[in-house]
């Protein structure tokens, strides 16, 4: 038994591309402990991480995939771990765990399926262990090894046929597989080319089909104790090949015949019931293995076609009730969507903006003394927003006031002396001083900045910048009225052609998801904006009703009502548009 398990583990690890190490744990059925271990390669490094994945598969009785669970010590390449439980008649026999190079999830799942397929024929071999002779079991192991060794399906199948030819002393061994429910001879021992239209190959194909259709192992001449069966095609083949004994075995995978194995040897050494039974066991083991390799090497178109045909077979064949119910439901849903009409909307991300924004700017150079408001505050017309430091201006005001008083004294003195020339000079100097004083007083008046109207401070917070300098023209605050808003829609360039001025829309905001707000399209800007890899057009909409809960900057989603269309067109139009563009780009 150990040699069978060791050979199976080695072949599975070699069959998996990128395999680094493997482990097979076995023990008493369904009881454990599963402590009997086999390794590949036999010299192992630390397997603690691999053991954890194996124990997880034993606990769940399901395949486990652990991505990037370790690194290759030599190349630092990330490694994935796969574990698959092995069941015998529904009872847990053990688990196989393999470390492989990191790959995508579909490739990981394909590797697990390969392990599961290998576990099936291992189950068959273990089941035969107690009933078959040791040399017969060794024959099976060698044949399976031969089927796994070849790089290509044709090579592996030919080697299997040649090996059977020698072990059973046959004249010829042929392998055939189903192609769209038609049998085709794929391999003939010691033959590199098969002429499908030749009479012999046609007779071989008909004999294989006869055995596959009845699901029986057929021999000609019939062996003692064989089941009653139709052997017309076998008799015909025997007439074409005088002195030949024939045995045809169906190859089964997942309960379905996927091909047939046909052996020919001399009548002097006919097939006995024991040999026929051994051939039948070989067909059970080789069928899944060779069919899996044949399907793996099929072109992509063939794989897709087989998948489609397999799906139709499940849909219209027996069993698979759940699939039929789901398919019927989908068909009814498609018919419903093809007949019923719904409202076609164009959705777009939206943001509320103030219709007017007034900037409060610094009238001159200075320093911030006090800040009475910040973004988000509601203010009334005349409310103080910010004050600039006026100490320098007050000193300058006193300076000019002092000069004005001094000139006034000198002007009065000149008047008393009737000095007309001096009076004219002093009068001009007084006018200059008065102008400078008026300028300083105006600057002092502008150190206090107030709200121009009732509204909301939408930008500006100087509470953390007291004492900092500002330059003339710096924007300190932005104030917007609370009763005049507009909504900006970012419409994708694929949908902009559906929008027209005056169309009705509804808006739901992130902050008010329970409330719908009516809109009317007002203006479509003919300039696109690139943002986050997409092109948008800016569309302005007006609110149909006012709400005190609205604030500038609130975001949401708007839906513009376009027309009544069929539901299936509404749900598939974007996919259809993408396919048109893809075809236009790719096709010549």
Coordinates of C-alpha atoms in Angstrom, one line a residue:
X1 CA 0.0 0.0 0.0
X2 CA 2.8 2.4 0.9
X3 CA 4.4 2.0 -2.6
X4 CA 1.1 2.8 -4.2
X5 CA 0.6 5.9 -2.1
X6 CA 4.2 7.0 -2.7
X7 CA 4.0 6.5 -6.4
X8 CA 0.7 8.4 -6.5
X9 CA 2.1 11.4 -4.5
X10 CA 5.2 11.6 -6.7
X11 CA 3.2 11.5 -9.9
X12 CA 0.7 14.2 -8.7
X13 CA 3.5 16.6 -7.6
X14 CA 5.3 16.1 -10.9
X15 CA 2.1 16.6 -12.8
X16 CA 1.4 20.0 -11.1
X17 CA 3.5 22.7 -12.7
X18 CA 5.4 24.8 -10.2
X19 CA 5.1 22.2 -7.4
X20 CA 7.8 22.7 -4.7
X21 CA 7.0 20.1 -2.1
X22 CA 4.1 17.8 -1.2
X23 CA 2.8 15.8 1.7
X24 CA 0.4 12.9 2.1
X25 CA -1.1 12.2 5.5
X26 CA -3.1 8.9 6.1
X27 CA -4.6 7.1 9.0
X28 CA -7.5 4.9 10.2
X29 CA -10.7 5.6 8.2
X30 CA -12.8 8.5 9.7
X31 CA -11.1 8.2 13.1
X32 CA -7.5 9.3 12.7
X33 CA -5.0 10.3 13.9
X34 CA -3.8 11.0 10.3
X35 CA -0.1 10.8 11.3
X36 CA 1.3 8.4 8.6
X37 CA 3.2 10.8 6.4
X38 CA 4.8 10.5 2.9
X39 CA 6.8 13.4 1.4
X40 CA 7.9 14.7 -2.0
X41 CA 10.8 15.2 -2.3
X42 CA 11.8 12.9 0.6
X43 CA 14.2 15.4 2.1
X44 CA 12.0 18.1 3.5
X45 CA 12.4 21.5 5.1
X46 CA 10.0 23.0 7.7
X47 CA 6.5 21.8 6.9
X48 CA 4.6 23.5 9.8
X49 CA 2.7 25.9 7.5
X50 CA 1.8 23.1 5.0
X51 CA 0.6 20.9 8.0
X52 CA -1.8 23.7 9.0
X53 CA -3.4 23.8 5.6
X54 CA -3.6 20.0 5.6
X55 CA -5.3 20.0 9.1
X56 CA -7.8 22.6 7.9
X57 CA -8.8 20.4 4.9
X58 CA -9.2 17.4 7.3
X59 CA -11.4 19.4 9.6
X60 CA -13.6 20.9 6.9
X61 CA -13.5 17.8 4.6
X62 CA -13.2 20.3 1.7
X63 CA -10.4 21.5 -0.5
X64 CA -8.4 24.5 1.0
X65 CA -6.4 27.1 -0.8
X66 CA -4.0 29.4 1.1
X67 CA -2.5 32.1 -1.1
X68 CA 1.0 33.4 -0.4
X69 CA 1.3 31.4 2.8
X70 CA 5.1 31.1 2.6
X71 CA 8.1 32.1 0.5
X72 CA 10.6 30.0 -1.4
X73 CA 13.8 30.0 0.6
X74 CA 16.0 30.1 -2.5
X75 CA 14.2 32.6 -4.8
X76 CA 12.0 34.4 -2.2
X77 CA 9.1 33.7 -4.6
X78 CA 5.7 33.6 -2.8
X79 CA 4.1 30.1 -2.5
X80 CA 0.5 29.0 -2.4
X81 CA -0.6 25.9 -0.5
X82 CA -3.3 23.5 -1.7
X83 CA -4.9 20.7 0.4
X84 CA -7.5 18.2 -0.8
X85 CA -9.1 15.5 1.5
X86 CA -9.2 11.9 0.2
X87 CA -12.4 10.0 0.8
X88 CA -13.1 6.2 0.5
X89 CA -16.8 5.4 0.3
X90 CA -17.6 8.7 2.0
X91 CA -15.1 8.1 4.8
X92 CA -12.0 10.2 5.4
X93 CA -8.9 8.3 4.4
X94 CA -6.3 11.1 4.5
X95 CA -5.3 14.4 2.9
X96 CA -2.8 15.5 0.3
X97 CA -1.1 19.0 0.6
X98 CA 1.1 20.6 -2.0
X99 CA 3.1 23.9 -2.1
X100 CA 3.2 25.5 -5.6
X101 CA 4.4 28.8 -7.0
X102 CA 2.0 31.7 -6.6
X103 CA -0.7 32.0 -9.3
X104 CA -4.1 33.5 -9.9
X105 CA -7.3 32.1 -8.3
X106 CA -8.6 30.4 -11.5
X107 CA -5.2 28.5 -11.9
X108 CA -5.3 27.6 -8.2
X109 CA -8.8 26.1 -8.6
X110 CA -7.6 24.2 -11.7
X111 CA -4.7 22.7 -9.6
X112 CA -7.2 21.7 -6.9
X113 CA -9.4 20.0 -9.6
X114 CA -6.4 18.1 -10.8
X115 CA -5.7 16.9 -7.3
X116 CA -9.3 15.9 -6.9
X117 CA -9.3 13.9 -10.2
X118 CA -6.1 12.1 -9.0
X119 CA -7.8 11.3 -5.7
X120 CA -10.6 9.5 -7.5
X121 CA -8.4 7.0 -9.3
X122 CA -6.4 6.6 -6.1
X123 CA -9.7 5.7 -4.3
X124 CA -10.3 3.1 -7.0
X125 CA -6.8 1.6 -6.7
X126 CA -7.1 1.5 -2.9
X127 CA -10.5 -0.2 -3.2
X128 CA -8.9 -2.8 -5.5
X129 CA -6.0 -3.4 -3.2
X130 CA -7.7 -6.1 -1.2
X131 CA -9.3 -7.9 -4.1
X132 CA -6.6 -8.0 -6.7
X133 CA -3.4 -9.9 -6.9
X134 CA -0.3 -7.9 -6.1
X135 CA 1.2 -8.3 -9.6
X136 CA -2.1 -7.1 -11.1
X137 CA -2.1 -4.0 -8.9
X138 CA 1.5 -3.3 -9.9
X139 CA 0.4 -3.5 -13.5
X140 CA -2.3 -0.8 -12.8
X141 CA 0.2 1.4 -11.0
X142 CA 2.7 1.1 -13.9
X143 CA 0.0 1.9 -16.5
X144 CA -1.1 5.0 -14.6
X145 CA 2.5 6.1 -14.3
X146 CA 2.9 5.7 -18.0
X147 CA -0.2 7.8 -18.6
X148 CA 1.2 10.6 -16.5
X149 CA 4.7 10.6 -17.9
X150 CA 4.1 11.8 -21.5
X151 CA 4.2 15.5 -22.1
X152 CA 1.5 15.4 -24.7
X153 CA -1.8 13.4 -24.7
X154 CA -1.0 11.6 -27.9
X155 CA 2.4 10.5 -26.6
X156 CA 1.0 9.4 -23.2
X157 CA -1.9 7.5 -24.8
X158 CA 0.4 5.8 -27.3
X159 CA 2.7 4.7 -24.5
X160 CA -0.2 3.3 -22.5
X161 CA -1.4 1.3 -25.6
X162 CA 2.1 0.0 -26.2
X163 CA 2.4 -1.0 -22.5
X164 CA -0.9 -2.9 -22.6
X165 CA 0.2 -4.6 -25.8
X166 CA 3.2 -6.0 -24.1
X167 CA 1.6 -6.9 -20.7
X168 CA -1.4 -8.7 -22.2
X169 CA 0.5 -10.2 -25.2
X170 CA -1.9 -8.5 -27.7
X171 CA -1.6 -8.1 -31.4
X172 CA -3.0 -4.6 -31.3
X173 CA -4.4 -2.1 -28.7
X174 CA -6.6 0.8 -29.7
X175 CA -7.9 3.8 -27.7
X176 CA -11.0 5.8 -28.8
X177 CA -12.7 8.8 -27.3
X178 CA -16.1 10.5 -27.8
X179 CA -16.1 13.6 -29.9
X180 CA -19.5 15.3 -29.8
X181 CA -21.2 11.9 -29.2
X182 CA -19.2 10.3 -32.0
X183 CA -16.5 7.8 -31.3
X184 CA -13.1 8.5 -32.9
X185 CA -10.1 6.2 -32.7
X186 CA -7.3 8.4 -31.3
X187 CA -4.4 5.9 -30.7
X188 CA -3.4 2.5 -32.1
X189 CA -0.4 0.8 -30.6
X190 CA 2.9 1.2 -32.5
X191 CA 1.2 3.5 -35.1
X192 CA 2.0 7.1 -35.6
X193 CA -0.7 7.8 -38.1
X194 CA -4.3 6.6 -38.2
X195 CA -6.4 6.5 -41.4
X196 CA -9.9 7.3 -40.1
X197 CA -11.5 6.3 -43.4
X198 CA -10.0 2.8 -43.6
X199 CA -12.3 -0.1 -43.2
X200 CA -10.4 -1.5 -40.2
X201 CA -10.5 1.8 -38.3
X202 CA -14.2 2.2 -39.0
X203 CA -14.8 -1.4 -37.7
X204 CA -12.8 -0.6 -34.6
X205 CA -14.8 2.6 -34.1
X206 CA -18.1 0.7 -34.4
X207 CA -17.0 -1.9 -32.0
X208 CA -16.0 0.7 -29.4
X209 CA -19.4 2.5 -29.9
X210 CA -21.2 -0.8 -29.4
X211 CA -19.5 -1.3 -26.0
X212 CA -19.9 2.3 -24.9
X213 CA -23.6 2.4 -25.9
X214 CA -24.4 -0.6 -23.8
X215 CA -22.0 0.3 -21.0
X216 CA -20.6 -3.2 -20.9
X217 CA -17.2 -4.9 -21.3
X218 CA -17.7 -7.0 -24.5
X219 CA -15.5 -9.9 -25.7
X220 CA -15.6 -11.9 -28.9
X221 CA -15.8 -14.8 -28.5
X222 CA -17.8 -14.3 -25.4
X223 CA -16.3 -15.5 -22.1
X224 CA -18.1 -17.8 -19.7
X225 CA -20.6 -16.0 -17.4
X226 CA -20.7 -12.8 -19.4
X227 CA -23.8 -10.6 -19.4
X228 CA -26.2 -11.0 -22.3
X229 CA -25.3 -8.2 -24.8
X230 CA -25.4 -7.3 -28.5
X231 CA -22.0 -8.1 -30.2
X232 CA -22.9 -7.6 -33.8
X233 CA -20.1 -5.1 -34.5
X234 CA -17.6 -7.2 -32.6
X235 CA -18.6 -10.2 -34.7
X236 CA -18.1 -8.1 -37.8
X237 CA -14.7 -7.0 -36.7
X238 CA -13.8 -10.6 -35.9
X239 CA -14.7 -11.7 -39.4
X240 CA -12.4 -9.0 -40.8
X241 CA -9.6 -10.2 -38.5
X242 CA -9.7 -14.0 -38.6
X243 CA -8.2 -15.8 -35.7
X244 CA -8.4 -12.8 -33.4
X245 CA -10.0 -12.5 -30.0
X246 CA -11.4 -9.1 -29.0
X247 CA -12.1 -7.4 -25.7
X248 CA -13.6 -3.9 -25.6
X249 CA -13.8 -1.9 -22.3
X250 CA -15.7 1.4 -21.8
X251 CA -13.6 4.1 -20.1
X252 CA -15.8 5.9 -17.5
X253 CA -15.4 9.4 -16.0
X254 CA -17.9 10.8 -13.6
X255 CA -20.4 8.1 -14.4
X256 CA -20.3 8.7 -18.2
X257 CA -18.5 6.8 -20.9
X258 CA -15.8 9.0 -22.4
X259 CA -14.1 6.4 -24.6
X260 CA -13.2 2.8 -25.0
X261 CA -10.2 0.5 -24.9
X262 CA -10.1 -2.3 -27.5
X263 CA -7.6 -5.1 -27.2
X264 CA -6.9 -7.8 -29.8
X265 CA -4.9 -11.0 -29.5
X266 CA -4.7 -14.5 -31.0
X267 CA -7.5 -17.0 -30.5
X268 CA -4.9 -19.4 -29.2
X269 CA -4.7 -17.1 -26.1
X270 CA -8.3 -15.9 -25.8
X271 CA -9.5 -13.4 -23.1
X272 CA -10.5 -15.2 -19.9
X273 CA -13.1 -13.8 -17.4
X274 CA -10.1 -12.8 -15.1
X275 CA -8.3 -11.0 -17.8
X276 CA -11.5 -9.3 -18.9
X277 CA -12.1 -8.1 -15.4
X278 CA -8.6 -6.8 -15.1
X279 CA -9.0 -4.9 -18.4
X280 CA -12.2 -3.4 -17.0
X281 CA -10.4 -2.1 -13.9
X282 CA -7.7 -0.6 -16.2
X283 CA -10.4 1.2 -18.1
X284 CA -11.9 2.6 -14.9
X285 CA -8.5 4.0 -13.9
X286 CA -7.3 5.2 -17.3
X287 CA -10.5 6.8 -18.4
X288 CA -10.6 9.9 -16.1
X289 CA -6.8 10.3 -16.4
X290 CA -6.6 10.3 -20.2
X291 CA -9.8 12.2 -20.7
X292 CA -8.5 15.0 -18.4
X293 CA -5.2 15.2 -20.4
X294 CA -7.1 15.2 -23.7
X295 CA -9.4 18.0 -22.7
X296 CA -6.5 20.1 -21.3
X297 CA -4.8 20.0 -24.7
X298 CA -7.9 21.0 -26.6
X299 CA -7.9 24.5 -28.3
X300 CA -9.7 27.3 -26.6
X301 CA -12.6 27.1 -29.1
X302 CA -13.0 23.4 -28.5
X303 CA -13.1 23.9 -24.7
X304 CA -15.7 26.6 -25.0
X305 CA -17.8 24.4 -27.4
X306 CA -17.6 21.4 -25.0
X307 CA -18.6 23.6 -22.1
X308 CA -21.6 24.9 -24.0
X309 CA -22.6 21.4 -25.1
X310 CA -22.1 20.1 -21.6
X311 CA -24.4 22.8 -20.3
X312 CA -27.1 22.0 -22.8
X313 CA -26.8 18.4 -21.9
X314 CA -27.4 19.1 -18.3
X315 CA -30.2 21.5 -19.1
X316 CA -32.2 19.2 -21.4
X317 CA -31.0 15.8 -20.0
X318 CA -32.0 13.9 -16.9
X319 CA -31.4 15.2 -13.3
X320 CA -30.0 18.6 -12.6
X321 CA -33.4 19.9 -11.4
X322 CA -31.8 23.0 -9.7
X323 CA -30.2 24.1 -13.0
X324 CA -33.5 23.6 -14.9
X325 CA -35.4 25.7 -12.3
X326 CA -32.9 28.5 -12.4
X327 CA -32.8 28.5 -16.2
X328 CA -36.6 28.6 -16.4
X329 CA -36.7 31.5 -13.9
X330 CA -34.0 33.4 -16.0
X331 CA -36.0 32.7 -19.2
X332 CA -39.2 34.1 -17.6
X333 CA -37.3 37.1 -16.3
X334 CA -35.9 37.8 -19.8
X335 CA -39.3 37.6 -21.4
X336 CA -40.7 39.9 -18.7
X337 CA -38.0 42.5 -19.2
X338 CA -38.4 42.2 -23.0
X339 CA -42.1 43.1 -22.8
X340 CA -42.4 45.5 -19.9
X341 CA -41.4 49.1 -20.1
X342 CA -39.9 51.3 -17.4
X343 CA -38.6 54.8 -16.9
X344 CA -35.2 55.4 -18.5
X345 CA -33.0 57.6 -16.3
X346 CA -29.6 59.0 -16.7
X347 CA -27.7 59.0 -13.4
X348 CA -25.0 61.5 -12.5
X349 CA -23.0 62.5 -9.4
X350 CA -24.1 65.9 -8.2
X351 CA -23.1 68.7 -5.9
X352 CA -25.0 71.7 -4.6
X353 CA -23.3 75.1 -5.2
X354 CA -24.4 78.6 -4.2
X355 CA -25.8 80.7 -7.0
X356 CA -23.7 83.7 -5.8
X357 CA -20.5 83.8 -3.8
X358 CA -19.2 87.1 -2.4
X359 CA -15.5 87.2 -1.5
X360 CA -14.3 89.1 1.5
X361 CA -10.8 90.3 0.7
X362 CA -8.1 92.2 2.7
X363 CA -8.3 95.9 1.7
X364 CA -4.7 96.5 2.6
X365 CA -1.6 95.0 4.1
X366 CA -1.9 94.3 7.8
X367 CA -2.2 91.8 10.6
X368 CA -5.3 89.8 11.7
X369 CA -6.5 91.0 15.1
X370 CA -9.8 89.1 15.7
X371 CA -11.9 86.6 13.8
X372 CA -15.6 86.5 14.6
X373 CA -16.7 83.8 12.1
X374 CA -15.6 80.6 10.4
X375 CA -16.8 78.4 7.5
X376 CA -20.3 77.0 8.2
X377 CA -21.5 80.0 10.3
X378 CA -24.8 81.7 9.5
X379 CA -24.3 85.5 9.4
X380 CA -26.6 88.5 8.9
X381 CA -25.9 91.6 6.9
X382 CA -23.5 93.8 8.9
X383 CA -22.2 91.1 11.2
X384 CA -18.5 91.6 11.9
X385 CA -16.4 88.8 10.4
X386 CA -12.8 89.9 11.0
X387 CA -10.8 92.9 12.3
X388 CA -7.3 93.9 11.2
X389 CA -4.8 95.4 13.6
X390 CA -5.2 99.2 13.6
X391 CA -2.5 100.3 16.0
X392 CA -0.2 101.6 13.3
X393 CA -3.1 103.5 11.6
X394 CA -4.1 105.1 14.9
X395 CA -0.5 106.4 15.4
X396 CA -0.5 107.8 11.9
X397 CA -3.9 109.4 12.5
X398 CA -2.6 111.2 15.6
X399 CA 0.5 112.3 13.6
X400 CA -1.7 114.0 11.0
X401 CA -4.1 115.4 13.6
X402 CA -1.1 117.0 15.3
X403 CA 0.2 118.5 12.1
X404 CA -3.3 119.8 11.3
X405 CA -3.5 121.6 14.7
X406 CA 0.0 123.1 14.2
X407 CA -0.8 124.4 10.7
X408 CA -4.1 125.8 12.1
X409 CA -2.1 127.9 14.6
X410 CA 0.3 129.1 12.0
X411 CA -2.6 129.9 9.6
X412 CA -4.3 132.1 12.3
X413 CA -1.0 133.9 13.0
X414 CA -0.6 134.7 9.3
X415 CA -4.2 136.0 9.2
X416 CA -3.5 138.4 12.1
X417 CA -0.4 139.7 10.3
X418 CA -2.2 140.0 6.9
X419 CA 0.6 138.1 5.2
X420 CA -1.2 136.9 2.1
X421 CA 1.7 134.8 0.7
X422 CA 2.1 132.9 3.9
X423 CA -1.7 132.4 4.2
X424 CA -1.8 130.8 0.7
X425 CA 1.1 128.5 1.5
X426 CA -0.4 127.4 4.9
X427 CA -3.8 126.9 3.2
X428 CA -2.3 124.4 0.7
X429 CA -0.4 122.6 3.5
X430 CA -3.7 122.3 5.5
X431 CA -5.5 120.8 2.5
X432 CA -2.7 118.2 2.1
X433 CA -2.8 117.3 5.7
X434 CA -6.6 117.0 5.6
X435 CA -6.3 114.6 2.6
X436 CA -3.8 112.4 4.4
X437 CA -6.0 112.4 7.5
X438 CA -9.1 111.4 5.6
X439 CA -7.1 108.6 3.9
X440 CA -6.0 107.2 7.3
X441 CA -9.5 107.4 8.7
X442 CA -10.9 105.5 5.6
X443 CA -8.3 102.8 6.2
X444 CA -9.3 102.6 9.8
X445 CA -12.9 102.2 8.8
X446 CA -11.9 99.3 6.6
X447 CA -10.1 97.4 9.3
X448 CA -13.4 95.9 10.3
X449 CA -14.9 93.7 7.6
X450 CA -18.6 92.8 7.8
X451 CA -21.0 90.4 6.0
X452 CA -22.5 92.1 2.9
X453 CA -25.8 90.2 3.2
X454 CA -27.6 87.4 5.1
X455 CA -25.9 84.1 4.2
X456 CA -23.6 81.3 5.0
X457 CA -19.8 81.4 5.4
X458 CA -18.7 78.7 2.9
X459 CA -15.0 79.3 3.1
X460 CA -12.5 80.8 5.5
X461 CA -11.3 80.1 9.1
X462 CA -8.9 82.6 10.6
X463 CA -9.3 81.5 14.2
X464 CA -6.0 79.7 14.0
X465 CA -4.2 82.6 12.2
X466 CA -4.6 85.5 14.6
X467 CA -1.6 87.9 14.3
X468 CA -0.6 86.5 10.9
X469 CA 0.1 89.0 8.1
X470 CA -2.2 89.4 5.1
X471 CA -1.6 91.1 1.7
X472 CA -3.9 93.4 -0.1
X473 CA -6.4 91.3 -2.1
X474 CA -6.0 88.1 -0.1
X475 CA -9.4 86.2 0.2
X476 CA -10.3 85.9 3.8
X477 CA -13.9 84.6 3.6
X478 CA -16.5 83.6 1.0
X479 CA -20.2 84.2 1.9
X480 CA -23.1 82.7 0.0
X481 CA -26.8 83.4 0.4
X482 CA -28.9 80.6 1.9
X483 CA -31.8 80.9 -0.4
X484 CA -30.2 80.8 -3.9
X485 CA -28.7 77.4 -4.9
X486 CA -27.9 75.5 -8.1
X487 CA -27.1 71.9 -8.6
X488 CA -24.1 70.8 -10.7
X489 CA -24.4 67.4 -12.4
X490 CA -21.3 65.5 -13.6
X491 CA -22.8 63.6 -16.6
X492 CA -20.7 60.9 -18.3
X493 CA -19.9 61.7 -21.9
X494 CA -21.7 58.5 -23.0
X495 CA -25.0 59.9 -21.6
X496 CA -24.7 63.6 -22.4
X497 CA -26.6 63.1 -25.7
X498 CA -29.8 62.2 -23.9
X499 CA -30.0 65.4 -21.9
X500 CA -31.9 68.5 -23.0
X501 CA -32.8 71.8 -21.3
X502 CA -36.0 71.7 -19.3
X503 CA -35.9 68.0 -18.5
X504 CA -37.1 66.9 -15.0
X505 CA -34.8 65.2 -12.6
X506 CA -34.7 64.1 -9.0
X507 CA -31.9 64.4 -6.5
X508 CA -31.0 62.4 -3.4
X509 CA -28.3 63.7 -1.2
X510 CA -25.9 61.6 0.9
X511 CA -26.9 63.7 4.0
X512 CA -30.7 63.5 3.2
X513 CA -31.1 60.0 1.6
X514 CA -34.8 59.8 2.6
X515 CA -35.8 63.0 0.7
X516 CA -36.2 63.5 -3.1
X517 CA -35.5 67.0 -4.4
X518 CA -37.0 68.1 -7.7
X519 CA -34.7 69.6 -10.3
X520 CA -35.0 71.2 -13.8
X521 CA -32.1 71.1 -16.3
X522 CA -31.1 74.7 -17.0
X523 CA -27.8 74.7 -18.9
X524 CA -25.6 72.1 -20.5
X525 CA -21.9 73.2 -20.8
X526 CA -20.4 72.1 -24.1
X527 CA -16.9 71.5 -22.5
X528 CA -15.9 68.1 -21.0
X529 CA -13.9 67.8 -17.8
X530 CA -11.5 64.8 -17.2
X531 CA -11.6 63.5 -13.6
X532 CA -10.5 60.1 -12.2
X533 CA -10.0 58.6 -15.7
X534 CA -13.5 59.6 -17.0
X535 CA -14.8 62.4 -19.0
X536 CA -17.7 64.5 -17.7
X537 CA -19.9 67.3 -18.9
X538 CA -21.0 70.0 -16.4
X539 CA -24.7 70.3 -16.4
X540 CA -26.5 73.0 -14.3
X541 CA -29.9 72.4 -12.8
X542 CA -32.3 74.6 -10.8
X543 CA -34.1 73.5 -7.6
X544 CA -37.9 73.3 -8.0
X545 CA -38.4 73.9 -4.3
X546 CA -36.3 75.5 -1.5
X547 CA -35.3 73.7 1.7
X548 CA -33.6 75.1 4.8
X549 CA -31.7 71.8 5.1
X550 CA -29.6 72.4 2.0
X551 CA -26.1 73.7 2.2
X552 CA -23.4 74.4 -0.4
X553 CA -21.1 71.4 -0.9
X554 CA -23.7 68.7 -0.2
X555 CA -23.2 65.8 -2.6
X556 CA -25.6 63.1 -4.0
X557 CA -26.9 61.4 -7.1
X558 CA -29.3 62.9 -9.5
X559 CA -31.5 60.9 -12.0
X560 CA -32.7 62.7 -15.1
X561 CA -36.0 61.4 -16.5
X562 CA -35.5 60.6 -20.3
X563 CA -38.3 58.4 -21.6
X564 CA -40.2 55.1 -21.3
X565 CA -38.2 52.2 -22.7
X566 CA -38.1 48.4 -22.4
X567 CA -36.5 47.1 -19.2
X568 CA -34.1 44.8 -21.1
X569 CA -32.8 47.7 -23.2
X570 CA -32.4 49.9 -20.1
X571 CA -30.3 47.3 -18.3
X572 CA -28.2 46.2 -21.3
X573 CA -27.7 49.5 -23.3
X574 CA -24.3 50.3 -21.7
X575 CA -23.0 46.7 -22.5
X576 CA -24.3 47.0 -26.0
X577 CA -22.6 50.4 -26.5
X578 CA -19.3 49.0 -25.2
X579 CA -19.6 46.0 -27.5
X580 CA -20.1 48.3 -30.5
X581 CA -17.1 50.4 -29.6
X582 CA -15.0 47.2 -29.1
X583 CA -16.0 45.8 -32.4
X584 CA -15.3 49.1 -34.1
X585 CA -11.9 49.2 -32.6
X586 CA -10.9 45.6 -33.1
X587 CA -12.5 44.6 -36.3
X588 CA -10.9 45.6 -39.7

